[in-house]
mmCIF file of C-alpha atoms in Angstrom:
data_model
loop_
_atom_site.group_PDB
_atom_site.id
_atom_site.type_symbol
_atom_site.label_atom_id
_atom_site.label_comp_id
_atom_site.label_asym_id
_atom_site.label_seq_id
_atom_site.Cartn_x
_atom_site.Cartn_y
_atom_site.Cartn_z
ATOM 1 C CA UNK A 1 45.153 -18.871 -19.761
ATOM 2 C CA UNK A 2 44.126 -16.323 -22.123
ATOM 3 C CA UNK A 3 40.323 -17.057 -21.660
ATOM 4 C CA UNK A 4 40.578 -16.634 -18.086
ATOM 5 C CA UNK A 5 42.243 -13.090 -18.143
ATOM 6 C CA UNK A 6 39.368 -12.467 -20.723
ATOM 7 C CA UNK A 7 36.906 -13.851 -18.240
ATOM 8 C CA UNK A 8 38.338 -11.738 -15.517
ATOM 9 C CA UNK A 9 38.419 -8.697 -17.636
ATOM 10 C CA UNK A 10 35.371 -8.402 -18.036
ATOM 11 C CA UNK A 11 33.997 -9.543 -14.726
ATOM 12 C CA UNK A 12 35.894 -6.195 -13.953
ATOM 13 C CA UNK A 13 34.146 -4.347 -15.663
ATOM 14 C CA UNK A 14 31.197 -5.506 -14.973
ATOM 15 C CA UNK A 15 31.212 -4.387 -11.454
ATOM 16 C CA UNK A 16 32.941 -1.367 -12.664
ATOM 17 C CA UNK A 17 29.489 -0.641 -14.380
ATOM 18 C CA UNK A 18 27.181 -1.884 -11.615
ATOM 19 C CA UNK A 19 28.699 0.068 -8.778
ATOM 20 C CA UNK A 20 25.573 2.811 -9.606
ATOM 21 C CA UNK A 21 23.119 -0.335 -9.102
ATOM 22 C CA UNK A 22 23.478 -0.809 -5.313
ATOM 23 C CA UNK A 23 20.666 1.251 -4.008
ATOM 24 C CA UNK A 24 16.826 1.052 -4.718
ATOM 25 C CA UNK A 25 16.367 4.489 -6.951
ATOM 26 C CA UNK A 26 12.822 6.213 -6.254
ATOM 27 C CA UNK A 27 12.060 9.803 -7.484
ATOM 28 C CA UNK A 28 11.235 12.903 -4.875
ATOM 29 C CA UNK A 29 8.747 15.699 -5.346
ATOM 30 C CA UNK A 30 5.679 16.943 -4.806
ATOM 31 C CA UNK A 31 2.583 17.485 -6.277
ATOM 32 C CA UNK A 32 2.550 21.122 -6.193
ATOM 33 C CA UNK A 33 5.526 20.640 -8.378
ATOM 34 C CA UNK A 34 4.550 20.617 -12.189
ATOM 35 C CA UNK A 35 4.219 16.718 -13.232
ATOM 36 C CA UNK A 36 3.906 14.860 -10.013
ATOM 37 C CA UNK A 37 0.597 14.598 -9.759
ATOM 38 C CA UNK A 38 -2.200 12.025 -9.705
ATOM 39 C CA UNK A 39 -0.722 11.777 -13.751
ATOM 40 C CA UNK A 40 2.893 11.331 -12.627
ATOM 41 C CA UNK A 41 5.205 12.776 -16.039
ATOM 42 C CA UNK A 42 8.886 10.870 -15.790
ATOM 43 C CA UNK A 43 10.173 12.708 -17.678
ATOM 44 C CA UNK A 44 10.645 15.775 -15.622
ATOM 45 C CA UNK A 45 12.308 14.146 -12.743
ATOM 46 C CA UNK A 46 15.249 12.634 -12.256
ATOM 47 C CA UNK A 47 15.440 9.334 -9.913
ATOM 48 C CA UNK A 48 17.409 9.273 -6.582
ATOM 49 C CA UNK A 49 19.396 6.761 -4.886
ATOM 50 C CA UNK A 50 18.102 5.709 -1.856
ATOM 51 C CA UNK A 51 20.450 5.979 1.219
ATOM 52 C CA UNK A 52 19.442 3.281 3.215
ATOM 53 C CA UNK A 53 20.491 -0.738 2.794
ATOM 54 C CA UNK A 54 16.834 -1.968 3.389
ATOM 55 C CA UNK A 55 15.286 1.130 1.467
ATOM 56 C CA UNK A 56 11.789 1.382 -0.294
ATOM 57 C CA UNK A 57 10.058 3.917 -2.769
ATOM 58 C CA UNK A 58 7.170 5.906 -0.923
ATOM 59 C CA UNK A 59 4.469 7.700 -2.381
ATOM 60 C CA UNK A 60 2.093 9.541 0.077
ATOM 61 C CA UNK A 61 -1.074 10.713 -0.949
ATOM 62 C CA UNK A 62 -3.068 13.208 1.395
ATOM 63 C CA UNK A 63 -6.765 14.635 0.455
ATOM 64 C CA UNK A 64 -9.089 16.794 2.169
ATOM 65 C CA UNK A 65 -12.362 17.268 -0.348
ATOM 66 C CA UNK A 66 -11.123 17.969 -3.528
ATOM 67 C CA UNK A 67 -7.594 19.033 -2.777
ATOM 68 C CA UNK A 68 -5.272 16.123 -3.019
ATOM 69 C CA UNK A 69 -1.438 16.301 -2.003
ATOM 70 C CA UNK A 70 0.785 13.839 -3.106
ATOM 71 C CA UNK A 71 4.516 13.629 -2.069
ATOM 72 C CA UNK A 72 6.896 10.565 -3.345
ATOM 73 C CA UNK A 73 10.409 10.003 -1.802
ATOM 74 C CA UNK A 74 12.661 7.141 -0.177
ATOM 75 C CA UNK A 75 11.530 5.873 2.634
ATOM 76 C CA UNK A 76 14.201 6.550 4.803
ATOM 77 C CA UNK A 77 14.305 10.268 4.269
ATOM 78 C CA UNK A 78 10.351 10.500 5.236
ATOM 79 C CA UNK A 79 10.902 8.726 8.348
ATOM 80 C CA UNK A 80 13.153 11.552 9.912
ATOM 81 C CA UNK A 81 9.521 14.286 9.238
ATOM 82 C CA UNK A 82 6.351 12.034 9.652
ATOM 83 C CA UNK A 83 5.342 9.940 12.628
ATOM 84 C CA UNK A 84 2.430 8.178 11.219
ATOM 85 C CA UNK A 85 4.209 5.816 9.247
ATOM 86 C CA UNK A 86 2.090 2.456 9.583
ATOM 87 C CA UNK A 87 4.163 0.446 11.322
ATOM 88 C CA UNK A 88 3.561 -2.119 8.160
ATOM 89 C CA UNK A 89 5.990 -1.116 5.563
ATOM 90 C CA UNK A 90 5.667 -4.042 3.178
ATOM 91 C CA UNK A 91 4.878 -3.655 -0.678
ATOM 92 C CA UNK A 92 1.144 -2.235 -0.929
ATOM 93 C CA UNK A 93 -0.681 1.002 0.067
ATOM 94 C CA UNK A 94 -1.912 1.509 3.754
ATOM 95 C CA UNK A 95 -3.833 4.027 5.730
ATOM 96 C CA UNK A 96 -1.639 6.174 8.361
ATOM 97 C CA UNK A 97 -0.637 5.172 12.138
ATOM 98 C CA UNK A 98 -2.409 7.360 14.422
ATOM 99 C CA UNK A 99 -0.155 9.407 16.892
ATOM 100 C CA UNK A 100 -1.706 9.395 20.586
ATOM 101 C CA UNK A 101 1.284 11.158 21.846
ATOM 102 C CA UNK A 102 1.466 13.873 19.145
ATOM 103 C CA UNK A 103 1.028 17.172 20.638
ATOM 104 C CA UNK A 104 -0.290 16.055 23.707
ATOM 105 C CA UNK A 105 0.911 18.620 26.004
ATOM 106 C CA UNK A 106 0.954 21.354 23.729
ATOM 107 C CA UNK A 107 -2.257 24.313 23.594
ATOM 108 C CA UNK A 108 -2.166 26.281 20.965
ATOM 109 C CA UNK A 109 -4.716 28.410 19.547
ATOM 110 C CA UNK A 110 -3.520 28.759 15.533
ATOM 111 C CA UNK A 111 -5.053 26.234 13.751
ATOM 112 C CA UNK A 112 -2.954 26.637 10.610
ATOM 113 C CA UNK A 113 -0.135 25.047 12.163
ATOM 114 C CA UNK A 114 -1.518 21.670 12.147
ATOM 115 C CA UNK A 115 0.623 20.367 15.323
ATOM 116 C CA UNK A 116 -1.715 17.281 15.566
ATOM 117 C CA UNK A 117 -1.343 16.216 11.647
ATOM 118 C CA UNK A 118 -5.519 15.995 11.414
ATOM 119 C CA UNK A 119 -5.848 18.891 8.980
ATOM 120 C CA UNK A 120 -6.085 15.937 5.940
ATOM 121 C CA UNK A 121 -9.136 13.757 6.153
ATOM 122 C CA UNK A 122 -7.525 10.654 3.875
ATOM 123 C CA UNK A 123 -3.947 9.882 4.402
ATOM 124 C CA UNK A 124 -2.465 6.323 2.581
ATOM 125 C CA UNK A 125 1.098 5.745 2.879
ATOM 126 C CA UNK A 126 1.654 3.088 -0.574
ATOM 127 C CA UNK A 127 5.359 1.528 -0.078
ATOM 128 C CA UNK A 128 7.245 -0.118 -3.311
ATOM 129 C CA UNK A 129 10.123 -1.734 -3.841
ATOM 130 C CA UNK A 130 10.069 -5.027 -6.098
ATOM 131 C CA UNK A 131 8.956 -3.666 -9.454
ATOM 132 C CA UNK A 132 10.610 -1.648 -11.946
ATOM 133 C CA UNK A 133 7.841 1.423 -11.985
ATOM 134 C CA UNK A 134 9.278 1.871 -8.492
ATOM 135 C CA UNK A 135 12.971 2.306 -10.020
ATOM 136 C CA UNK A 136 14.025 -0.488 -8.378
ATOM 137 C CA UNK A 137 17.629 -1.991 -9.770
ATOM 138 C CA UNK A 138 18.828 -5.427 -8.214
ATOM 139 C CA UNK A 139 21.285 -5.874 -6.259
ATOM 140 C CA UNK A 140 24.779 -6.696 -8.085
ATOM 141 C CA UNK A 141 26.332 -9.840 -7.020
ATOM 142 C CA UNK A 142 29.860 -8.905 -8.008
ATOM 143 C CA UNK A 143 31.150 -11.412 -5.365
ATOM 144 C CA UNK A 144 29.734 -14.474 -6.572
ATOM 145 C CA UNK A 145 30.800 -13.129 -9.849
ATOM 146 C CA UNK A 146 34.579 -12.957 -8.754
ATOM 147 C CA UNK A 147 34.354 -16.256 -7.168
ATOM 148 C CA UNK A 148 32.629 -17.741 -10.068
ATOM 149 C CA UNK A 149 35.829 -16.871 -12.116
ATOM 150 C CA UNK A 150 38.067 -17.480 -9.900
ATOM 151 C CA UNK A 151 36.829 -21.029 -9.731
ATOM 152 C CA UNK A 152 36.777 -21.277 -13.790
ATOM 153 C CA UNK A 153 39.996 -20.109 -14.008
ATOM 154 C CA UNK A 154 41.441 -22.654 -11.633
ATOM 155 C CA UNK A 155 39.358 -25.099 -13.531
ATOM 156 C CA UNK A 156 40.892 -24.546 -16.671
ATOM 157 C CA UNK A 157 44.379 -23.888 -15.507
ATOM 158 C CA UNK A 158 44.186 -27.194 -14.174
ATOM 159 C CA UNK A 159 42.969 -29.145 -17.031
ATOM 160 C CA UNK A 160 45.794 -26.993 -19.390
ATOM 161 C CA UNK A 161 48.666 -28.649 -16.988
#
């Protein structure tokens, strides 16, 4: 009996621990920022937990000439500001969905407001979320954990009777 409060003890606390481990973790800046570059520093940034269940890492790099812009984020919280997303979200880098509809009825005459999203002439979209450089943590299986225990300790209760 004593081995399986032990056993349960620490199953405890091991999804006491792991409760920080549910979420894919990504980091979020930008490249005007100091150390998220093309040369990406760690060190400097602290990784986020991604809000949604089915979340991935995104890094989105943007050039036109020599000027290069390169933003990195979860997934989720780019896909409430950019609408060319490829529809294609699986690991692996890809080129951006065109828009048709994007300012389609709209005439202006200021070009620096970029309503049509063509002011880039490269944009890739590269989407991560198996390997640890993405931050990824696995998912905790606390439940089979607790089951897995429970079972032992009915297992060895019933062999001490």
């Amino acid at each position: 009996m004593q081995l399986c409060a032990a056993l349960f003890t620490v199953l405890v606390v091991l999804s006491t621990c792991d409760a920080q481990g549910l979420g894919l973790w990504c980091y979020k800046c930008v490249s005007t920022h100091p150390g998220c570059g093309s040369r990406f520093d760690w060190r400097w940034y602290w990784s986020y937990t991604c809000p949604g269940p089915n979340d991935k890492c995104v890094k989105i790099i943007e050039r036109k000439g020599a000027e290069e812009i390169i933003t990195r984020d979860c997934l989720s919280s780019v896909q409430a500001i950019r609408r060319d997303i490829p529809a294609d979200v699986y690991e692996g880098c890809r080129p951006a969905a065109k828009d048709v509809k994007l300012a389609q009825y709209v005439f202006n005459d200021i070009d620096e407001l970029d309503i049509r999203r063509n002011y880039y002439d490269n944009t890739t979209f590269c989407f991560c979320d198996f390997d640890h450089f993405c931050n990824s943590v696995s998912k905790p299986a606390t439940s089979i954990f607790i089951t897995i225990a429970m079972f032992l300790c009915v297992t060895f209760s019933s062999f001490q009777h």
